Coordinates of C-alpha atoms in Angstrom, one line a residue:
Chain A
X1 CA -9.1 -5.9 28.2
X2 CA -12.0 -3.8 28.9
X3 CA -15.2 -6.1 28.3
X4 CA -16.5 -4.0 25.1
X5 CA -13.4 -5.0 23.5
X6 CA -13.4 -8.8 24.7
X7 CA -14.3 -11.2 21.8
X8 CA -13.9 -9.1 19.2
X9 CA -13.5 -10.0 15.9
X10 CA -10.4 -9.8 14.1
X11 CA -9.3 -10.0 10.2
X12 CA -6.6 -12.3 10.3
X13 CA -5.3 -15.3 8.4
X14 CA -3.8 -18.9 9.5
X15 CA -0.2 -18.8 8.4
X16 CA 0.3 -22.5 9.3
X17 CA -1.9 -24.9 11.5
X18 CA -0.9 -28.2 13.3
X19 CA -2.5 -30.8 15.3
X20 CA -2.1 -30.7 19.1
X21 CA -3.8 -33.5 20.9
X22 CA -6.5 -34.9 18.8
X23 CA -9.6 -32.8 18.3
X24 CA -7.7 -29.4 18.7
X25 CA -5.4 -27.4 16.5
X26 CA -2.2 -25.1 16.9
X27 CA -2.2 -22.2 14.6
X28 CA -0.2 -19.4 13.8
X29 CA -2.4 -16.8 12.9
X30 CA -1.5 -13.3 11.0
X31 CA -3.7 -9.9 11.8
X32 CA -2.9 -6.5 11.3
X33 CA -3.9 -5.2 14.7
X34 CA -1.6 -8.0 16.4
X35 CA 0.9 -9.3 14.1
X36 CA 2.0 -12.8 14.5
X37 CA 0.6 -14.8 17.2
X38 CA 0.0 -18.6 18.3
X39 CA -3.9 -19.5 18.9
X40 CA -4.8 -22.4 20.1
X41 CA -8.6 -23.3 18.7
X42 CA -9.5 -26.1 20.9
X43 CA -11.9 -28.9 19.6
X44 CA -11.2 -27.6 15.8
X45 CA -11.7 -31.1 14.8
X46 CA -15.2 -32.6 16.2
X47 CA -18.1 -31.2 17.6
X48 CA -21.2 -30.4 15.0
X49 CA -19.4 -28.0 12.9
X50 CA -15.7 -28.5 13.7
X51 CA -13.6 -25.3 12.5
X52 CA -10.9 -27.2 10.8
X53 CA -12.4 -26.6 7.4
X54 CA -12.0 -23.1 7.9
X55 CA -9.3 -22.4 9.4
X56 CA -6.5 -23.1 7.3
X57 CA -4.0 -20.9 5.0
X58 CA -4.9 -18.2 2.9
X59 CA -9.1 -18.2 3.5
X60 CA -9.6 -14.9 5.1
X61 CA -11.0 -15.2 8.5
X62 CA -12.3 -12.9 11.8
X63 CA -10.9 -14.2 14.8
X64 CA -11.3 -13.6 18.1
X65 CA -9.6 -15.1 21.1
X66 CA -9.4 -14.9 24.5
X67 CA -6.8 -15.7 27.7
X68 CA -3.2 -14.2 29.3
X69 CA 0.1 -15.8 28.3
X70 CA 1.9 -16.4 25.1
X71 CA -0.6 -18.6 23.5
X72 CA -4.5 -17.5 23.8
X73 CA -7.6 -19.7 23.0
X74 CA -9.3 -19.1 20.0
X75 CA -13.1 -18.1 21.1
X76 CA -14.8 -17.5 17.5
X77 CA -13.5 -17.9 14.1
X78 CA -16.1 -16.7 11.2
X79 CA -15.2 -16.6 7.5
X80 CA -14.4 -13.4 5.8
X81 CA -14.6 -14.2 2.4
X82 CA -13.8 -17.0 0.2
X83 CA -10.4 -18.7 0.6
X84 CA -7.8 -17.5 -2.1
X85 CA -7.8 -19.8 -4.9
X86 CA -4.0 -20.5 -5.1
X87 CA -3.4 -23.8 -7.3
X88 CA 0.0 -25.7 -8.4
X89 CA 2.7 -23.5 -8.6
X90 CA 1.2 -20.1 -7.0
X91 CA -0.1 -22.1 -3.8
X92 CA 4.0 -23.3 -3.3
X93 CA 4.6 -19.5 -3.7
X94 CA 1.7 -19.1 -0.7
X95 CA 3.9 -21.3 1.1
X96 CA 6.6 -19.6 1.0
X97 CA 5.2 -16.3 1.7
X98 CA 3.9 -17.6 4.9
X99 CA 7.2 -18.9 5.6
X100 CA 8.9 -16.2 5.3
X101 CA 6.1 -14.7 8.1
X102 CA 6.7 -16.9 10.7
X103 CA 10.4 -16.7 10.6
X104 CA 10.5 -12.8 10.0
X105 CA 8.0 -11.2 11.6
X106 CA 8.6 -11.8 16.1
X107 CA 5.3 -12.2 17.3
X108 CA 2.7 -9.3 19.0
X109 CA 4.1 -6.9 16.7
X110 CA 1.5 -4.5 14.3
X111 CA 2.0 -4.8 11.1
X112 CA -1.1 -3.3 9.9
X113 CA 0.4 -2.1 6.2
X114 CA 1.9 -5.4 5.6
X115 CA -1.3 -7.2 6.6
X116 CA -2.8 -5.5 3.4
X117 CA 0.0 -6.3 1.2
X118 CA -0.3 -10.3 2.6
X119 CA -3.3 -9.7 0.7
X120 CA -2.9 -8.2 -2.1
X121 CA -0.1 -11.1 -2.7
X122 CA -2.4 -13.9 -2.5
X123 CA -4.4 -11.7 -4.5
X124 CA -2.1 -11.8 -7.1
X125 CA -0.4 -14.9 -6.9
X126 CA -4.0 -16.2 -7.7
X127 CA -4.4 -14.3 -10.5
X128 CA -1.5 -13.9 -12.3
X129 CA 0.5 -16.6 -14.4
X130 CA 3.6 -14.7 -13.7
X131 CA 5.1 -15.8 -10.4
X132 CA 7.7 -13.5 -9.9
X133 CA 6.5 -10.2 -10.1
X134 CA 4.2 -10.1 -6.9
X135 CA 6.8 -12.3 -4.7
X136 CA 9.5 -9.8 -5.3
X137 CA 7.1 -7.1 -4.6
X138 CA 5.8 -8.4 -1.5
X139 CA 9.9 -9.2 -0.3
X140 CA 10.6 -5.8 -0.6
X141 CA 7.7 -4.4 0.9
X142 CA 8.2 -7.1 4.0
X143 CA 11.4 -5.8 3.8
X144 CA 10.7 -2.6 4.2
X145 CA 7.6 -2.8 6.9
X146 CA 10.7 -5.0 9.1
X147 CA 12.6 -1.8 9.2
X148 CA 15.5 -2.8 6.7
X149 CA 14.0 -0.7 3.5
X150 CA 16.7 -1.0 0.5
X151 CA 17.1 2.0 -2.1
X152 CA 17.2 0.5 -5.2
X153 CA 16.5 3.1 -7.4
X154 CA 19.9 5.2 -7.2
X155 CA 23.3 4.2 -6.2
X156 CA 24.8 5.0 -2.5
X157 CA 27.8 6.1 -3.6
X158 CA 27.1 9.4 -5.8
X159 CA 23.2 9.6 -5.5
X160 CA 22.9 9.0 -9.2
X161 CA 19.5 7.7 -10.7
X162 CA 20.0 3.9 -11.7
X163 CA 20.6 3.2 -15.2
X164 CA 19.2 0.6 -17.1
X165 CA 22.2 -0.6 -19.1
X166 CA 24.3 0.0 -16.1
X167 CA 25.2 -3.1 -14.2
X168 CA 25.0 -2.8 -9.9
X169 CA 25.6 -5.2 -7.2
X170 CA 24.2 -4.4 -3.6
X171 CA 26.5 -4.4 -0.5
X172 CA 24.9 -4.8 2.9
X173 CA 26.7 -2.3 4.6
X174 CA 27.1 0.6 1.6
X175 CA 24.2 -0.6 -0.8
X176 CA 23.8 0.0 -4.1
X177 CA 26.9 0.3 -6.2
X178 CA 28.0 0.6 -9.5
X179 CA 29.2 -3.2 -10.5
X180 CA 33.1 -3.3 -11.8
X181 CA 31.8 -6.2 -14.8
X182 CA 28.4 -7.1 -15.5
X183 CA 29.4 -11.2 -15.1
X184 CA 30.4 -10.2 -11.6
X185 CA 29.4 -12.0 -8.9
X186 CA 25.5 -10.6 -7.7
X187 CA 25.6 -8.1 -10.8
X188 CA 22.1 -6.8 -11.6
X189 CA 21.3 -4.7 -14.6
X190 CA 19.8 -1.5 -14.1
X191 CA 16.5 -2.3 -15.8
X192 CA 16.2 -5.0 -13.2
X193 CA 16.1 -2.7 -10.2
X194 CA 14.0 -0.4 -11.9
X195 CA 11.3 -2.9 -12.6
X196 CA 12.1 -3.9 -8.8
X197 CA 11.4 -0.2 -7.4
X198 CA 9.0 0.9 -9.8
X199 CA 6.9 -2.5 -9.2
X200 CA 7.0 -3.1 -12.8
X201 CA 6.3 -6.8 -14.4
X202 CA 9.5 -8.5 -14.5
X203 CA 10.7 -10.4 -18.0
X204 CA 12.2 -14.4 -17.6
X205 CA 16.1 -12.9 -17.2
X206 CA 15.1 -10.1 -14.4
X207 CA 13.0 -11.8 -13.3
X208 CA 15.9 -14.8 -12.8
X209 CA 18.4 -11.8 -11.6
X210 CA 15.7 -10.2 -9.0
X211 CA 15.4 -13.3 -7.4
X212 CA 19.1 -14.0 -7.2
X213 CA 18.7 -10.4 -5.3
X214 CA 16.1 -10.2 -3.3
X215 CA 17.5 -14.2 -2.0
X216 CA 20.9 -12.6 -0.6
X217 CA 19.1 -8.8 0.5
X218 CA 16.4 -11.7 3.1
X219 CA 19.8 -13.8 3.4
X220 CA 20.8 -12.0 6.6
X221 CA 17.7 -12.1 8.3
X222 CA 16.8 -15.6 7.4
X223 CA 19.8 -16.9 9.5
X224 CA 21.4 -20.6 8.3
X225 CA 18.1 -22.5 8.5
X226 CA 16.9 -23.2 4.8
X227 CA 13.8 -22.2 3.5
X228 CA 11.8 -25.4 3.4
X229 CA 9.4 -23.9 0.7
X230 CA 11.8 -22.9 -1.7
X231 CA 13.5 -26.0 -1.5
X232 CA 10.1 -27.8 -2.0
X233 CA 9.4 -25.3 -5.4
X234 CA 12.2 -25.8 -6.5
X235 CA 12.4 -29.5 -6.1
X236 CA 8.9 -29.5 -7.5
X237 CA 8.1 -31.4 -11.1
X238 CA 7.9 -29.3 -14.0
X239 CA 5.0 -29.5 -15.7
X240 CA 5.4 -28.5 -19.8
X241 CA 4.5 -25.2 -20.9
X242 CA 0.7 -23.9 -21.3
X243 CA -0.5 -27.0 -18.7
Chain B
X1 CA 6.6 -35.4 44.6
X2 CA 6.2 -39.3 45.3
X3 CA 8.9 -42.2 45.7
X4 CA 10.1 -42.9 41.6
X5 CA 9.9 -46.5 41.3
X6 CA 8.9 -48.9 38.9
X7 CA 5.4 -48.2 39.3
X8 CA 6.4 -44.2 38.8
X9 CA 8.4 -45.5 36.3
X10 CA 5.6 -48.0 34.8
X11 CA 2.7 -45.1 34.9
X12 CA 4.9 -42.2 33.1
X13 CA 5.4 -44.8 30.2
X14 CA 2.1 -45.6 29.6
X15 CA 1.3 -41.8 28.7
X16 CA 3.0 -41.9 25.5
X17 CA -0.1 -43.3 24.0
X18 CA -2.5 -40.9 22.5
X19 CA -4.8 -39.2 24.7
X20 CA -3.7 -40.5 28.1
X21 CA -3.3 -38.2 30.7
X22 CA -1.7 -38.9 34.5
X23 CA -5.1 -40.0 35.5
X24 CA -5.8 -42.8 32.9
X25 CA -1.9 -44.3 33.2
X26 CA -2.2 -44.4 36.7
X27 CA -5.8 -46.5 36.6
X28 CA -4.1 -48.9 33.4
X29 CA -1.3 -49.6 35.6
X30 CA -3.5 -50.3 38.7
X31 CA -5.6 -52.4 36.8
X32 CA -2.7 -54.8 35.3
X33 CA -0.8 -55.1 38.9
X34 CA -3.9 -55.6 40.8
X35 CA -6.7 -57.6 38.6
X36 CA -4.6 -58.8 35.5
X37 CA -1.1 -59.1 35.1
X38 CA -1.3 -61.9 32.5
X39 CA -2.7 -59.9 30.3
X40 CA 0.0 -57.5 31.1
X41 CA 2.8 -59.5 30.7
X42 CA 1.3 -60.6 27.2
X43 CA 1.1 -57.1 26.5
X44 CA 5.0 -56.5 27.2
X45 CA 5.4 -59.1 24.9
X46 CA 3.2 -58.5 21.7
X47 CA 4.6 -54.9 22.3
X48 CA 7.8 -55.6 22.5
X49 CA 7.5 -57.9 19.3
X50 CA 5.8 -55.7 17.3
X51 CA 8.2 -53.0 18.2
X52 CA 11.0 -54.9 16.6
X53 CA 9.4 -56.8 13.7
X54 CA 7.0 -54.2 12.6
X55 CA 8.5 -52.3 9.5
X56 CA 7.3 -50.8 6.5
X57 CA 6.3 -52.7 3.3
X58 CA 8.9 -52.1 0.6
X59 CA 6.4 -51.6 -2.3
X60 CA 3.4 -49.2 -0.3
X61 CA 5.0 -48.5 2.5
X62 CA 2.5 -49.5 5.3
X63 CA 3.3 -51.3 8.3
X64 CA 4.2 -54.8 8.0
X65 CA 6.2 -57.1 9.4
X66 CA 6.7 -59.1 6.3
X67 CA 9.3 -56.9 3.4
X68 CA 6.0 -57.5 1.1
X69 CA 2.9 -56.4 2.7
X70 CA -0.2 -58.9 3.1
X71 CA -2.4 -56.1 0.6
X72 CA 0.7 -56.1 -2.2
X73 CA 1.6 -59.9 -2.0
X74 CA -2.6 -61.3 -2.6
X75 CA -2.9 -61.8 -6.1
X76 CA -6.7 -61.4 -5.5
X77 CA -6.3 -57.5 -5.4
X78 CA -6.6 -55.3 -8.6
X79 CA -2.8 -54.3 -9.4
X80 CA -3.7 -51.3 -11.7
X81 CA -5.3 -49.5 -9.2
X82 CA -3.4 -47.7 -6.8
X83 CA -4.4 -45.6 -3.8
X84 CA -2.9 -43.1 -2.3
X85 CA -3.4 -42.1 1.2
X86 CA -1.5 -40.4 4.2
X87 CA -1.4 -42.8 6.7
X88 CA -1.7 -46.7 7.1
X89 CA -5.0 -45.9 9.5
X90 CA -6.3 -44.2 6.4
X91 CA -6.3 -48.0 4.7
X92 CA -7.8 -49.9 7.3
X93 CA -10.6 -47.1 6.9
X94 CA -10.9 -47.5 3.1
X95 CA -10.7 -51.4 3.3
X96 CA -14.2 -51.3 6.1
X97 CA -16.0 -48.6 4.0
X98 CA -15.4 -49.4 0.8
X99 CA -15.3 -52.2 -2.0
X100 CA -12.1 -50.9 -3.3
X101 CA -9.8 -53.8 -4.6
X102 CA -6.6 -52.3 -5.3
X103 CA -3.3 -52.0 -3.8
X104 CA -2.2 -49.1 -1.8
X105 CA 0.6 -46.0 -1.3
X106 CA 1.1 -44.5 1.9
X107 CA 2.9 -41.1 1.7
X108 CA 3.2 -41.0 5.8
X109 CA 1.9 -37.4 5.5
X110 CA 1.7 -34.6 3.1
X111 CA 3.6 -32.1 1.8
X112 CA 4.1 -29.1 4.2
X113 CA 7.3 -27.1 4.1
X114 CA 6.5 -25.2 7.2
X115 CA 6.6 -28.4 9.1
X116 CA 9.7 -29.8 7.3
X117 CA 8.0 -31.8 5.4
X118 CA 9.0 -32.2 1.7
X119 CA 8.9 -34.7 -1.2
X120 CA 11.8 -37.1 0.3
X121 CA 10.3 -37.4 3.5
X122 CA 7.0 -38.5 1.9
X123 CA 9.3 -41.5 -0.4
X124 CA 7.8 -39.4 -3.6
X125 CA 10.6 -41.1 -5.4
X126 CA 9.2 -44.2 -5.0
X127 CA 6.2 -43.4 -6.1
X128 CA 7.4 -41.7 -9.1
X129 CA 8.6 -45.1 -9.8
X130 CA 5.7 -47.4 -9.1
X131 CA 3.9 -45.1 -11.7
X132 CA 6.5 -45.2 -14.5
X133 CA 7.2 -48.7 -14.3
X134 CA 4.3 -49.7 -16.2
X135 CA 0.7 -51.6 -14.5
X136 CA -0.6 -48.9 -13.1
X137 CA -3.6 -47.3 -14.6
X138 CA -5.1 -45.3 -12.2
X139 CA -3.8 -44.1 -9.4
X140 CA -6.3 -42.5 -6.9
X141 CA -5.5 -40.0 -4.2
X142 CA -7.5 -40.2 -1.0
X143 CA -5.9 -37.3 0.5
X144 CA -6.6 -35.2 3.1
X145 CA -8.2 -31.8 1.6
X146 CA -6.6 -29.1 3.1
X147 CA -4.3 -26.9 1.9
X148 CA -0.9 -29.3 2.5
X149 CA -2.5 -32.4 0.9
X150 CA -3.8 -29.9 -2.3
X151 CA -0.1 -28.8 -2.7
X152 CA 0.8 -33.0 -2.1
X153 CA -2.0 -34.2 -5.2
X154 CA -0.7 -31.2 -7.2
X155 CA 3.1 -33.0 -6.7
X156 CA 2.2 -36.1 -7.5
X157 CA 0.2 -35.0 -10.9
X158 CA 3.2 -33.7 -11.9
X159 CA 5.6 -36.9 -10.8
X160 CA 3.0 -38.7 -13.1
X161 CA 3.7 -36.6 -16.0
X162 CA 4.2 -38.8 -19.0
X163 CA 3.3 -42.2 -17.3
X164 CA 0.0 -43.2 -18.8
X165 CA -1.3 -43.3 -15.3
X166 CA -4.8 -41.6 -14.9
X167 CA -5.0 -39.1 -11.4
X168 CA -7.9 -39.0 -10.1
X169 CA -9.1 -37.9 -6.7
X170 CA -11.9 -39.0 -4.1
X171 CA -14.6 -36.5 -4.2
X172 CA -14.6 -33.6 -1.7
X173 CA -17.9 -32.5 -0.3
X174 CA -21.3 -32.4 2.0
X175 CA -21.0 -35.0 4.9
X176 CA -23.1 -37.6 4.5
X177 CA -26.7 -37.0 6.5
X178 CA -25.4 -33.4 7.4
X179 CA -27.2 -30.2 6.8
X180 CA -26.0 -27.8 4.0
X181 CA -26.9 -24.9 6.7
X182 CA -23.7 -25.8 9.2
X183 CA -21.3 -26.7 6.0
X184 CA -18.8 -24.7 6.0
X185 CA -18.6 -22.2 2.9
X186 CA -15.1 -23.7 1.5
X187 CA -16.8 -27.4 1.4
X188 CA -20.0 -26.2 0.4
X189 CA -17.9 -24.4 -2.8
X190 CA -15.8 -27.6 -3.2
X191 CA -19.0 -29.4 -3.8
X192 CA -20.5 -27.0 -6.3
X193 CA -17.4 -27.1 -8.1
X194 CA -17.2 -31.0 -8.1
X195 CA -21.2 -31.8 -9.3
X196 CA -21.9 -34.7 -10.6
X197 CA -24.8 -35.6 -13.4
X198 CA -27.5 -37.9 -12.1

């Protein structure tokens, strides 16, 4: 590292953070420039101004950091804005997405693109009531940036445009096809995937079916370990409508 | 490396506790062979004891070594108030600080589904229960405020749904005989937020 570049500072977010020894901190950070890597911010916890109030999930942050080996030493951390206000439901949803970081993305890999739409998820999850729409948005983008794009707006087998009374169900190895019954197992109606590919809001029943898809297109990649998030959000109380 | 022996032996098992190094084992062990073994062979005793008798209390689940903890079973504490805090260390700090009377619930951590951490592993059943089954009026969370222990107080709002318990959280703010200056923008926002009138 030529000494211009040394210490500079980074945008980057804590994906998850956990104590090692008693006044320092293990985190998994997320940056554009870098990808996914483990910092360790040593004394986080005490000292005048301890660090441990900011660095934590979803507040976005410039970090630099310093050292050889597979985990550096976190030299500065500054604020670079306020943290995301994600409450209730939308913060298990921040969960999540951050789960599905650290067991998707390797680490010391760019992802410069999907750095931007880690944002804009927050973003939304934060502002929006409706869930859905921006989780299955950022899947398929984090999808995509991961090298395993799907085409869900025609089907594999003729080229055809999707229809949206049509029914499909996606293979792995062929992809879209058209579905032999719409009850069939992983059948998706057209207006689903166009919603999906067009980015479009998603209604309660796509919105239901999308899910179901987007769960078994990450399936693969996941591996047999559960999500721990989605078991917690789904585990989670339901509160009654308009609360 | 050295001869392994029971000094080795006796040295490498005293690092287990928290923030001892090879240095500071090797000086306790010294000290207990060459200036004070009674007080080390009470301390293999209490230790072993309390490793076997020490459990958790069935109704707030601190340590105890009775089923019914010491807080739970005085009738002199306040049984419609109820605490909630992470870990038993959490209560001893509460009990110096503070005048609070009440009985306590400790969760053993908070919700964090990166670590593996979820609602069974916290005994949120339990809870769910001590707040429906009537006595409770208010049940306070003294939980950590960070991300994890915001999604924890958001669960256990919800687990309270339609008990007539009343949630209510310690505040979250300046330090005490700090300077505004070196607070940290997400406290200093927290605090705005959570004014009170004077």
């Amino acid at each position: 590292m030529f000494p211009a570049d040394r210490d500079r500072l980074q945008p980057g977010f804590v994906l998850h953070r956990r104590d090692y020894s008693d006044s320092s901190l293990l985190l998994e950070v997320f940056t554009g420039e870098h990808g996914r890597l483990p910092l360790l911010a040593k004394g986080a916890k005490r000292g005048r101004a301890p660090s441990a109030a900011l660095l934590q999930p979803f507040t976005p942050l410039l970090l630099a950091w310093r050292g050889r080996g597979e985990v550096q030493t976190l030299v500065r951390v500054e604020p670079a804005g306020r943290p995301v206000a994600l409450v209730g439901d939308a913060l298990y949803c921040g969960f999540y997405v951050n789960e599905l970081l650290t067991r998707l993305l390797g680490r010391q890999d760019p992802h410069e693109r999907l750095f931007l739409f880690y944002q804009m998820v927050l973003q939304e999850l934060a502002a929006s009531r409706d869930l859905d729409t921006p989780l299955r948005r950022f899947e398929l983008r984090l999808l995509a940036e991961l090298g395993y794009a799907v085409e869900l707006d025609r089907d594999a087998e003729q080229g055809l445009p999707v229809q949206p009374h049509l029914y499909y169900v996606y293979s792995h190895e062929r992809g879209l096809l058209p579905a032999l019954s719409p009850q069939g197992d992983g059948a998706v109606s057209g207006a689903t995937l166009q919603c999906l590919s067009r980015g479009e809001a998603l209604s309660g029943s796509q919105a239901r079916e999308a899910r179901r898809l987007l769960r078994a297109l990450l399936a693969p990649y996941l591996g047999d370990r559960p999500l721990r998030s989605r078991a917690l959000f789904a585990a989670r109380p339901r509160r009654p409508a308009g609360t | 490396m050295s001869n392994p022996g029971l000094l080795n032996e006796l040295v490498a098992a005293l690092r287990c506790l928290p923030g001892v190094g090879p240095k500071s084992a090797q000086r306790m062990a010294f000290h207990l062979l060459q200036r004070d073994r009674d007080a080390g062979r009470h301390l293999a005793r209490v230790m072993a004891e309390a490793m076997e008798r020490i459990g958790r209390c069935r109704q707030c689940r601190t340590l105890s070594e009775h089923a019914l903890c010491a807080t739970c079973a005085s009738p002199k504490r306040d049984a419609s108030l109820l605490c909630v805090v992470e870990q038993p260390s959490d209560i001893a700090a509460i009990e110096q600080a503070t005048d609070y009377r009440g009985l306590y619930f400790v969760l053993g951590g908070r919700l964090s589904p990166l670590d593996g951490i979820g609602p069974e592993e916290l005994h949120l059943d339990l809870l769910r229960h001590r707040l429906h089954e009537g006595g409770v009026s208010e049940a306070i969370l003294a939980i950590s405020p960070t991300v994890e222990g915001s999604a924890t107080a958001h669960y256990i709002t919800g687990i309270a749904e339609g008990s007539p318990v009343r949630i209510t959280r310690i505040a979250h703010g300046v330090p005490l005989g700090g300077e505004l200056e070196l607070v940290d923008g997400g406290t200093l926002a927290h605090a705005f937020a959570g004014r009170t009138h004077l």
